[in-house]
PDB file of C-alpha atoms in Angstrom:
ATOM      1  CA  ALA Q   1       0.208   0.243  -0.032  1.00 74.00           C
ATOM      2  CA  GLN Q   2       0.828   3.580  -0.509  1.00 82.00           C
ATOM      3  CA  LYS Q   3       0.761   6.450   1.625  1.00 90.00           C
ATOM      4  CA  VAL Q   4       1.516   9.970   2.586  1.00 94.00           C
ATOM      5  CA  THR Q   5       1.430  11.069   5.716  1.00 95.00           C
ATOM      6  CA  GLN Q   6       1.614  15.049   7.120  1.00 96.00           C
ATOM      7  CA  ALA Q   7       1.301  14.682  10.400  1.00 95.00           C
ATOM      8  CA  GLN Q   8       1.386  17.505  11.218  1.00 96.00           C
ATOM      9  CA  THR Q   9      -2.062  19.435  10.152  1.00 93.00           C
ATOM     10  CA  GLU Q  10      -1.294  22.760  11.000  1.00 95.00           C
ATOM     11  CA  ILE Q  11       1.629  25.291  11.912  1.00 97.00           C
ATOM     12  CA  SER Q  12       1.526  28.697  13.334  1.00 97.00           C
ATOM     13  CA  VAL Q  13       5.054  30.705  13.346  1.00 97.00           C
ATOM     14  CA  VAL Q  14       5.964  34.526  13.271  1.00 97.00           C
ATOM     15  CA  GLU Q  15       7.468  35.982  10.963  1.00 97.00           C
ATOM     16  CA  LYS Q  16      11.360  35.211  10.326  1.00 97.00           C
ATOM     17  CA  GLU Q  17      11.133  31.998  12.154  1.00 97.00           C
ATOM     18  CA  ASP Q  18      12.323  28.634  11.048  1.00 97.00           C
ATOM     19  CA  VAL Q  19      10.137  25.982  10.052  1.00 98.00           C
ATOM     20  CA  THR Q  20      10.443  22.203   8.725  1.00 98.00           C
ATOM     21  CA  LEU Q  21       6.871  20.578   8.241  1.00 98.00           C
ATOM     22  CA  ASP Q  22       7.160  16.977   7.812  1.00 98.00           C
ATOM     23  CA  CYS Q  23       5.927  14.196   4.971  1.00 98.00           C
ATOM     24  CA  VAL Q  24       6.785  10.538   6.283  1.00 97.00           C
ATOM     25  CA  TYR Q  25       5.787   7.982   2.682  1.00 96.00           C
ATOM     26  CA  GLU Q  26       4.822   4.057   2.477  1.00 94.00           C
ATOM     27  CA  THR Q  27       5.610   2.852  -0.776  1.00 90.00           C
ATOM     28  CA  ARG Q  28       6.341  -0.906  -2.257  1.00 87.00           C
ATOM     29  CA  ASP Q  29       7.963   0.381  -5.468  1.00 84.00           C
ATOM     30  CA  THR Q  30      11.788   0.452  -5.500  1.00 83.00           C
ATOM     31  CA  THR Q  31      10.630   4.198  -7.922  1.00 82.00           C
ATOM     32  CA  TYR Q  32       8.881   7.271  -7.336  1.00 86.00           C
ATOM     33  CA  TYR Q  33       8.733  10.581  -6.341  1.00 86.00           C
ATOM     34  CA  LEU Q  34       7.945  12.337  -4.335  1.00 91.00           C
ATOM     35  CA  PHE Q  35       6.449  16.513  -4.480  1.00 90.00           C
ATOM     36  CA  TRP Q  36       5.733  19.457  -2.525  1.00 93.00           C
ATOM     37  CA  TYR Q  37       3.708  21.289  -3.702  1.00 91.00           C
ATOM     38  CA  LYS Q  38       1.970  24.991  -1.992  1.00 92.00           C
ATOM     39  CA  GLN Q  39      -2.253  26.067  -2.264  1.00 88.00           C
ATOM     40  CA  PRO Q  40      -1.235  29.514  -0.845  1.00 86.00           C
ATOM     41  CA  PRO Q  41      -5.618  30.907  -0.438  1.00 82.00           C
ATOM     42  CA  SER Q  42      -6.502  31.632  -4.319  1.00 77.00           C
ATOM     43  CA  GLY Q  43      -6.168  27.785  -4.351  1.00 77.00           C
ATOM     44  CA  GLU Q  44      -4.412  26.881  -7.426  1.00 77.00           C
ATOM     45  CA  LEU Q  45      -1.790  24.288  -6.912  1.00 81.00           C
ATOM     46  CA  VAL Q  46       2.589  25.745  -6.558  1.00 85.00           C
ATOM     47  CA  PHE Q  47       4.899  23.680  -7.993  1.00 83.00           C
ATOM     48  CA  LEU Q  48       7.778  23.328  -5.931  1.00 90.00           C
ATOM     49  CA  ILE Q  49       9.831  20.542  -6.167  1.00 88.00           C
ATOM     50  CA  ARG Q  50      10.535  17.303  -7.695  1.00 85.00           C
ATOM     51  CA  ARG Q  51      12.688  14.143  -6.482  1.00 87.00           C
ATOM     52  CA  ASN Q  52      12.896  10.951  -7.469  1.00 84.00           C
ATOM     53  CA  SER Q  53      13.591   7.823  -5.301  1.00 87.00           C
ATOM     54  CA  PHE Q  54      17.381   7.897  -6.300  1.00 84.00           C
ATOM     55  CA  ASP Q  55      18.841  10.820  -5.329  1.00 83.00           C
ATOM     56  CA  GLU Q  56      18.711  11.407  -2.126  1.00 83.00           C
ATOM     57  CA  GLN Q  57      20.990  14.656  -2.434  1.00 83.00           C
ATOM     58  CA  ASN Q  58      19.214  17.635   0.005  1.00 86.00           C
ATOM     59  CA  GLU Q  59      18.161  20.250  -2.159  1.00 86.00           C
ATOM     60  CA  ILE Q  60      18.187  24.086  -1.535  1.00 89.00           C
ATOM     61  CA  SER Q  61      16.461  27.063  -2.859  1.00 89.00           C
ATOM     62  CA  GLY Q  62      16.818  30.297  -1.655  1.00 93.00           C
ATOM     63  CA  ARG Q  63      14.569  30.170   2.244  1.00 95.00           C
ATOM     64  CA  TYR Q  64      13.496  26.790   0.822  1.00 96.00           C
ATOM     65  CA  SER Q  65      14.963  23.228   1.970  1.00 95.00           C
ATOM     66  CA  TRP Q  66      14.530  19.433   1.918  1.00 95.00           C
ATOM     67  CA  ASN Q  67      15.765  16.314   3.328  1.00 95.00           C
ATOM     68  CA  PHE Q  68      15.001  13.761   1.993  1.00 95.00           C
ATOM     69  CA  GLN Q  69      16.036  10.481   3.965  1.00 94.00           C
ATOM     70  CA  LYS Q  70      15.110   6.894   1.895  1.00 92.00           C
ATOM     71  CA  SER Q  71      16.029   5.409   5.547  1.00 92.00           C
ATOM     72  CA  THR Q  72      14.061   6.767   7.079  1.00 95.00           C
ATOM     73  CA  SER Q  73      10.698   7.350   3.995  1.00 95.00           C
ATOM     74  CA  SER Q  74      11.060  11.069   5.201  1.00 96.00           C
ATOM     75  CA  PHE Q  75      10.892  14.060   2.625  1.00 96.00           C
ATOM     76  CA  ASN Q  76      10.957  16.826   5.001  1.00 97.00           C
ATOM     77  CA  PHE Q  77      10.255  20.362   4.137  1.00 97.00           C
ATOM     78  CA  THR Q  78      12.250  23.607   5.456  1.00 97.00           C
ATOM     79  CA  ILE Q  79      10.942  27.515   5.456  1.00 97.00           C
ATOM     80  CA  THR Q  80      14.203  29.808   6.694  1.00 97.00           C
ATOM     81  CA  ALA Q  81      13.288  32.857   7.237  1.00 97.00           C
ATOM     82  CA  SER Q  82       9.726  32.835   6.987  1.00 97.00           C
ATOM     83  CA  GLN Q  83       7.475  35.916   5.152  1.00 97.00           C
ATOM     84  CA  VAL Q  84       3.424  35.922   5.897  1.00 96.00           C
ATOM     85  CA  VAL Q  85       3.084  34.856   1.565  1.00 94.00           C
ATOM     86  CA  ASP Q  86       4.371  31.741   2.702  1.00 96.00           C
ATOM     87  CA  SER Q  87       1.302  31.320   4.541  1.00 96.00           C
ATOM     88  CA  ALA Q  88      -0.344  28.606   2.600  1.00 94.00           C
ATOM     89  CA  VAL Q  89      -1.019  25.038   2.538  1.00 93.00           C
ATOM     90  CA  TYR Q  90       1.230  22.335   1.714  1.00 95.00           C
ATOM     91  CA  PHE Q  91       1.197  19.125   0.489  1.00 93.00           C
ATOM     92  CA  CYS Q  92       3.483  16.284  -0.131  1.00 94.00           C
ATOM     93  CA  ALA Q  93       3.092  13.859  -3.031  1.00 91.00           C
ATOM     94  CA  LEU Q  94       4.051  10.348  -3.684  1.00 89.00           C
ATOM     95  CA  LEU Q  95       3.994   9.539  -6.767  1.00 81.00           C
ATOM     96  CA  GLY Q  96       4.810   5.959  -8.250  1.00 73.00           C
ATOM     97  CA  ASN Q  97       3.470   3.789 -10.832  1.00 64.00           C
ATOM     98  CA  TYR Q  98       1.024   6.956 -12.374  1.00 56.00           C
ATOM     99  CA  GLN Q  99      -0.908   6.329  -8.404  1.00 65.00           C
ATOM    100  CA  LEU Q 100      -0.025   9.577  -7.159  1.00 74.00           C
ATOM    101  CA  ILE Q 101      -0.383   9.789  -3.078  1.00 83.00           C
ATOM    102  CA  TRP Q 102      -1.689  12.961  -1.193  1.00 87.00           C
ATOM    103  CA  GLY Q 103      -0.609  13.849   1.831  1.00 90.00           C
ATOM    104  CA  ALA Q 104      -4.075  15.527   3.924  1.00 89.00           C
ATOM    105  CA  GLY Q 105      -2.137  18.653   4.176  1.00 92.00           C
ATOM    106  CA  THR Q 106      -0.655  21.004   6.364  1.00 95.00           C
ATOM    107  CA  LYS Q 107      -1.594  24.428   6.869  1.00 94.00           C
ATOM    108  CA  LEU Q 108       0.824  27.098   7.640  1.00 96.00           C
ATOM    109  CA  ILE Q 109       0.046  30.441   9.155  1.00 96.00           C
ATOM    110  CA  ILE Q 110       3.329  32.804   9.411  1.00 97.00           C
ATOM    111  CA  LYS Q 111       2.371  35.978  11.158  1.00 96.00           C
ATOM    112  CA  PRO Q 112       3.775  39.373  11.000  1.00 94.00           C
TER     113      PRO Q 112
ATOM    114  CA  GLY J   1       7.230  24.351 -20.769  1.00 58.00           C
ATOM    115  CA  ALA J   2       4.702  21.597 -19.836  1.00 68.00           C
ATOM    116  CA  VAL J   3       1.893  23.756 -19.309  1.00 80.00           C
ATOM    117  CA  VAL J   4      -1.657  22.508 -18.467  1.00 87.00           C
ATOM    118  CA  SER J   5      -4.625  25.381 -19.172  1.00 90.00           C
ATOM    119  CA  GLN J   6      -7.612  24.122 -16.861  1.00 92.00           C
ATOM    120  CA  HIS J   7     -10.989  26.196 -17.994  1.00 94.00           C
ATOM    121  CA  PRO J   8     -13.184  28.022 -16.275  1.00 94.00           C
ATOM    122  CA  SER J   9     -11.714  28.967 -13.408  1.00 90.00           C
ATOM    123  CA  ARG J  10     -14.750  30.035 -11.367  1.00 92.00           C
ATOM    124  CA  VAL J  11     -18.021  28.731 -12.770  1.00 95.00           C
ATOM    125  CA  ILE J  12     -21.401  28.673 -11.090  1.00 95.00           C
ATOM    126  CA  CYS J  13     -24.563  27.179 -12.198  1.00 95.00           C
ATOM    127  CA  LYS J  14     -28.261  26.626 -11.277  1.00 95.00           C
ATOM    128  CA  SER J  15     -29.422  23.090  -9.689  1.00 96.00           C
ATOM    129  CA  GLY J  16     -29.590  20.596 -12.050  1.00 96.00           C
ATOM    130  CA  THR J  17     -28.297  22.164 -15.595  1.00 96.00           C
ATOM    131  CA  SER J  18     -24.602  20.496 -16.334  1.00 96.00           C
ATOM    132  CA  VAL J  19     -21.113  21.971 -16.449  1.00 97.00           C
ATOM    133  CA  LYS J  20     -17.774  20.996 -18.985  1.00 97.00           C
ATOM    134  CA  ILE J  21     -15.020  21.793 -17.531  1.00 97.00           C
ATOM    135  CA  GLU J  22     -11.397  21.347 -20.089  1.00 96.00           C
ATOM    136  CA  CYS J  23      -7.591  20.889 -19.512  1.00 94.00           C
ATOM    137  CA  ARG J  24      -5.479  21.567 -21.872  1.00 92.00           C
ATOM    138  CA  SER J  25      -1.930  20.425 -22.015  1.00 88.00           C
ATOM    139  CA  LEU J  26      -0.613  23.227 -24.481  1.00 86.00           C
ATOM    140  CA  ASP J  27       2.843  22.613 -25.125  1.00 78.00           C
ATOM    141  CA  PHE J  28       3.251  18.115 -24.498  1.00 79.00           C
ATOM    142  CA  GLN J  29       1.368  15.580 -25.670  1.00 81.00           C
ATOM    143  CA  ALA J  30      -0.164  13.841 -21.926  1.00 80.00           C
ATOM    144  CA  THR J  31      -1.194  10.300 -22.085  1.00 76.00           C
ATOM    145  CA  THR J  32      -2.639  10.512 -18.765  1.00 83.00           C
ATOM    146  CA  MET J  33      -4.761  12.811 -16.844  1.00 89.00           C
ATOM    147  CA  PHE J  34      -5.588  12.859 -13.566  1.00 90.00           C
ATOM    148  CA  TRP J  35      -8.973  14.798 -12.633  1.00 94.00           C
ATOM    149  CA  TYR J  36      -8.861  15.471  -8.731  1.00 92.00           C
ATOM    150  CA  ARG J  37     -11.459  17.394  -6.203  1.00 93.00           C
ATOM    151  CA  GLN J  38     -11.208  19.510  -3.387  1.00 88.00           C
ATOM    152  CA  PHE J  39     -12.980  19.916  -0.796  1.00 82.00           C
ATOM    153  CA  PRO J  40     -12.248  22.584   1.892  1.00 78.00           C
ATOM    154  CA  LYS J  41      -9.758  22.730   3.852  1.00 73.00           C
ATOM    155  CA  GLN J  42      -9.027  18.851   2.484  1.00 78.00           C
ATOM    156  CA  SER J  43      -6.222  16.805   0.354  1.00 81.00           C
ATOM    157  CA  LEU J  44      -7.097  16.582  -3.445  1.00 85.00           C
ATOM    158  CA  MET J  45      -8.950  13.179  -4.258  1.00 88.00           C
ATOM    159  CA  LEU J  46      -8.683  11.540  -7.118  1.00 87.00           C
ATOM    160  CA  MET J  47     -11.339  10.646  -8.805  1.00 93.00           C
ATOM    161  CA  ALA J  48     -10.128   9.624 -12.290  1.00 92.00           C
ATOM    162  CA  THR J  49      -7.750   8.292 -14.157  1.00 89.00           C
ATOM    163  CA  SER J  50      -7.938   8.617 -17.840  1.00 88.00           C
ATOM    164  CA  ASN J  51      -5.125   7.639 -20.673  1.00 83.00           C
ATOM    165  CA  GLU J  52      -6.106   9.358 -24.365  1.00 80.00           C
ATOM    166  CA  GLY J  53      -8.349   7.225 -26.410  1.00 79.00           C
ATOM    167  CA  SER J  54      -9.892   4.802 -23.923  1.00 81.00           C
ATOM    168  CA  LYS J  55     -12.102   5.015 -21.270  1.00 85.00           C
ATOM    169  CA  ALA J  56     -11.761   6.912 -18.285  1.00 90.00           C
ATOM    170  CA  THR J  57     -10.863   4.878 -13.990  1.00 89.00           C
ATOM    171  CA  TYR J  58     -12.668   6.122 -12.645  1.00 93.00           C
ATOM    172  CA  GLU J  59     -12.028   6.242  -7.973  1.00 90.00           C
ATOM    173  CA  GLN J  60     -14.450   3.717  -6.121  1.00 89.00           C
ATOM    174  CA  GLY J  61     -17.311   6.134  -4.940  1.00 91.00           C
ATOM    175  CA  VAL J  62     -16.589   8.540  -7.953  1.00 93.00           C
ATOM    176  CA  GLU J  63     -20.247   7.922 -10.246  1.00 93.00           C
ATOM    177  CA  LYS J  64     -19.254   7.474 -13.740  1.00 93.00           C
ATOM    178  CA  ASP J  65     -22.857   9.290 -14.891  1.00 94.00           C
ATOM    179  CA  LYS J  66     -22.355  11.569 -12.287  1.00 95.00           C
ATOM    180  CA  PHE J  67     -18.735  12.862 -13.603  1.00 96.00           C
ATOM    181  CA  LEU J  68     -17.928  11.826 -17.915  1.00 95.00           C
ATOM    182  CA  ILE J  69     -14.381  12.318 -18.460  1.00 94.00           C
ATOM    183  CA  ASN J  70     -13.405  12.402 -22.036  1.00 90.00           C
ATOM    184  CA  HIS J  71     -10.340  12.825 -22.797  1.00 87.00           C
ATOM    185  CA  ALA J  72     -10.891  12.334 -26.922  1.00 81.00           C
ATOM    186  CA  SER J  73      -6.616  14.176 -28.072  1.00 86.00           C
ATOM    187  CA  LEU J  74      -3.715  13.967 -26.514  1.00 85.00           C
ATOM    188  CA  THR J  75      -4.113  17.493 -25.845  1.00 89.00           C
ATOM    189  CA  LEU J  76      -7.389  17.845 -23.538  1.00 91.00           C
ATOM    190  CA  SER J  77      -9.358  16.136 -21.440  1.00 92.00           C
ATOM    191  CA  THR J  78     -13.427  17.191 -20.374  1.00 94.00           C
ATOM    192  CA  LEU J  79     -14.641  16.769 -17.056  1.00 96.00           C
ATOM    193  CA  THR J  80     -18.356  16.939 -17.574  1.00 97.00           C
ATOM    194  CA  VAL J  81     -20.310  17.409 -14.189  1.00 97.00           C
ATOM    195  CA  THR J  82     -23.820  16.461 -15.116  1.00 96.00           C
ATOM    196  CA  SER J  83     -27.322  16.887 -13.308  1.00 96.00           C
ATOM    197  CA  ALA J  84     -24.788  18.995 -10.733  1.00 96.00           C
ATOM    198  CA  HIS J  85     -26.262  19.956  -7.195  1.00 95.00           C
ATOM    199  CA  PRO J  86     -24.906  21.976  -4.191  1.00 95.00           C
ATOM    200  CA  GLU J  87     -23.570  19.071  -3.362  1.00 94.00           C
ATOM    201  CA  ASP J  88     -21.227  19.406  -6.093  1.00 95.00           C
ATOM    202  CA  SER J  89     -19.882  22.494  -5.410  1.00 95.00           C
ATOM    203  CA  SER J  90     -15.940  21.799  -5.069  1.00 93.00           C
ATOM    204  CA  PHE J  91     -12.771  22.766  -6.670  1.00 92.00           C
ATOM    205  CA  TYR J  92     -11.849  20.611  -8.709  1.00 94.00           C
ATOM    206  CA  ILE J  93      -8.228  20.045 -10.097  1.00 92.00           C
ATOM    207  CA  CYS J  94      -7.051  18.028 -13.746  1.00 92.00           C
ATOM    208  CA  SER J  95      -3.050  17.208 -13.802  1.00 89.00           C
ATOM    209  CA  ALA J  96      -1.578  15.703 -16.502  1.00 86.00           C
ATOM    210  CA  SER J  97       1.344  13.275 -16.684  1.00 76.00           C
ATOM    211  CA  PHE J  98       3.721  12.373 -19.573  1.00 67.00           C
ATOM    212  CA  ARG J  99       7.428  10.891 -19.376  1.00 67.00           C
ATOM    213  CA  ASP J 100      10.837  13.299 -19.671  1.00 66.00           C
ATOM    214  CA  PHE J 101      12.651  10.978 -22.623  1.00 64.00           C
ATOM    215  CA  ASP J 102      15.511  12.945 -21.356  1.00 65.00           C
ATOM    216  CA  SER J 103      16.030  12.318 -17.520  1.00 63.00           C
ATOM    217  CA  GLY J 104      13.675   9.367 -17.746  1.00 62.00           C
ATOM    218  CA  ALA J 105      11.660  11.223 -15.325  1.00 63.00           C
ATOM    219  CA  ASN J 106       7.443  11.218 -15.106  1.00 65.00           C
ATOM    220  CA  VAL J 107       6.431  15.172 -14.989  1.00 69.00           C
ATOM    221  CA  LEU J 108       2.902  16.501 -13.039  1.00 74.00           C
ATOM    222  CA  THR J 109       2.346  19.324 -13.574  1.00 81.00           C
ATOM    223  CA  PHE J 110      -1.181  20.331 -12.304  1.00 85.00           C
ATOM    224  CA  GLY J 111      -4.187  23.058 -14.301  1.00 87.00           C
ATOM    225  CA  ALA J 112      -4.972  26.384 -11.878  1.00 85.00           C
ATOM    226  CA  GLY J 113      -8.334  24.218 -10.623  1.00 89.00           C
ATOM    227  CA  SER J 114     -11.892  25.029 -11.094  1.00 93.00           C
ATOM    228  CA  ARG J 115     -14.019  26.796  -8.398  1.00 92.00           C
ATOM    229  CA  LEU J 116     -17.512  25.080  -8.807  1.00 95.00           C
ATOM    230  CA  THR J 117     -20.761  26.782  -7.400  1.00 95.00           C
ATOM    231  CA  VAL J 118     -23.773  25.141  -7.189  1.00 95.00           C
ATOM    232  CA  LEU J 119     -27.388  27.391  -6.185  1.00 95.00           C
TER     233      LEU J 119
END
């Protein structure tokens, strides 16, 4: 069975704090892809990152960074020096054999 | 590249009418398209998977006669909500998938979504 768990339903931090969003997944596929998407209040999905199962390198893009660890089946997302514009719902997703599994999402609230 | 255009972005209709939502891949051929529904404050729920030229595969609990999906070409898939009722009000999102031959990766790209309100 495939499953994506985002245990944090809602996180609230003050602007400029660092925040980490957790994502834990389960899959039997040997090849799969992991995604993070941002959904601002306007509703559209904004692609943030795709990582395939063979690439465990961590990635940094500006204030965003991702930590992929196959040993713990986790693909966590960290925002450094958070800003109010980062407020959104963030989804982690797993794509294996064309079956896309979504986490429940984490609502991130950045207070000024 | 790999842009998916979804139209309309917002639609309001009367109960009992049908609404069609289009999903177009603008610069690539989408062999597989997915249709999702998102209830307020919830994650995306896969409704169906459609492959060009064949019937869509619906997820359990999704009414085939209610939500008609057509994938007549490699660049267009449509979702028709037939005889819409207020409980069909939701945010519908399409997604297209194709394999990038250079990297071998499955590329997944989403439309901007369509917010349906049934009065």
